[in-house]
Coordinates of C-alpha atoms in Angstrom, one line a residue:
M1 CA -7.2 -0.8 -8.3
Y2 CA -4.5 0.9 -6.4
Q3 CA -3.2 3.1 -9.0
R4 CA -6.5 4.3 -10.1
M5 CA -7.4 5.3 -6.3
Q6 CA -4.3 7.2 -6.0
N7 CA -5.2 9.3 -9.2
E8 CA -8.5 9.7 -7.5
L9 CA -7.3 10.4 -3.5
D10 CA -4.7 12.7 -4.5
K11 CA -6.6 15.4 -4.5
R12 CA -7.3 14.9 -1.2
G13 CA -3.8 14.6 0.1
I14 CA -3.8 10.6 0.4
A15 CA -0.4 9.2 -1.0
F16 CA -0.1 5.6 -1.9
L17 CA 3.3 4.0 -1.8
S18 CA 4.4 0.2 -2.6
L19 CA 6.6 -1.9 -0.6
N20 CA 8.1 -4.7 -2.9
M21 CA 9.7 -7.9 -1.8
D22 CA 10.2 -9.4 -5.0
K23 CA 13.9 -11.3 -4.9
S24 CA 15.7 -8.8 -7.4
I25 CA 15.4 -5.2 -8.7
E26 CA 14.6 -6.6 -12.3
A27 CA 11.7 -8.5 -10.8
A28 CA 10.5 -5.8 -9.1
R29 CA 10.6 -3.5 -12.0
E30 CA 8.3 -6.1 -13.9
T31 CA 6.1 -6.1 -11.4
I32 CA 5.7 -2.6 -11.3
Q33 CA 5.5 -2.1 -14.9
K34 CA 2.9 -4.9 -15.1
M35 CA 0.8 -3.1 -12.6
G36 CA 1.4 0.1 -14.0
L37 CA 2.3 1.7 -10.9
T38 CA 3.6 5.1 -11.0
F39 CA 3.4 6.2 -6.9
P40 CA 6.7 5.5 -4.9
T41 CA 7.7 1.9 -4.6
Y42 CA 10.5 0.5 -2.3
R43 CA 12.1 -2.7 -1.8
G44 CA 12.6 -4.5 1.2
D45 CA 13.2 -7.9 2.7
L46 CA 10.2 -9.4 3.8
P47 CA 11.1 -10.5 7.6
S48 CA 12.0 -6.6 8.3
I49 CA 9.1 -5.2 6.9
A50 CA 6.6 -7.9 8.3
R51 CA 8.3 -7.1 12.0
N52 CA 8.2 -3.5 11.3
Y53 CA 4.8 -3.5 10.1
Q54 CA 3.2 -6.4 12.1
I55 CA 2.4 -8.0 8.6
T56 CA 1.3 -11.9 8.8
G57 CA 0.7 -12.3 5.1
V58 CA 1.0 -11.0 1.4
P59 CA -0.4 -8.9 -0.3
A60 CA -1.2 -6.7 2.7
T61 CA -2.7 -3.4 2.7
I62 CA -1.3 -0.9 5.3
I63 CA -3.3 2.3 6.0
L64 CA -0.9 5.0 8.4
D65 CA -2.3 8.0 9.7
K66 CA -0.5 11.7 9.3
T67 CA 1.7 10.9 12.3
G68 CA 3.0 7.6 10.7
R69 CA 0.9 5.5 13.5
I70 CA -0.8 2.0 11.6
R71 CA -4.5 2.3 11.5
F72 CA -5.3 -0.6 9.3
I73 CA -3.9 -4.1 8.2
G74 CA -6.0 -5.7 5.6
Y75 CA -5.0 -8.9 3.3
R76 CA -6.5 -9.2 -0.1
V77 CA -8.4 -6.1 0.3
E78 CA -11.4 -5.0 -2.1
E79 CA -11.6 -1.3 -2.9
D80 CA -14.9 -0.8 -1.0
S81 CA -13.4 -1.9 2.1
L82 CA -10.5 0.4 1.8
L83 CA -12.2 3.2 0.9
A84 CA -14.4 2.8 4.5
E85 CA -10.9 2.6 6.3
L86 CA -10.1 5.7 4.5
A87 CA -12.9 7.6 5.2
N88 CA -12.7 6.6 9.0
L89 CA -9.5 8.6 9.1
R90 CA -11.0 11.8 7.7
K91 CA -13.4 11.7 11.1

């Protein structure tokens, strides 16, 4: 879902990135390949990412505005909900 949305929304200046918390680089690469992601993926450790982005579970979807301010955090977000949140940012 995210890769397809990135392909569609890139034209509108919306960029996706992924934070991967697999235990090893090899496991992270496998996940990225399995999901078919081509947008940037960063690795980090769960405690610091959770603390910095106020995440209370995974997988999490976070929307930041142009200034880097968190505008939305959701868990197991459906595509329609994500598109609605993105539309709210454009208002």
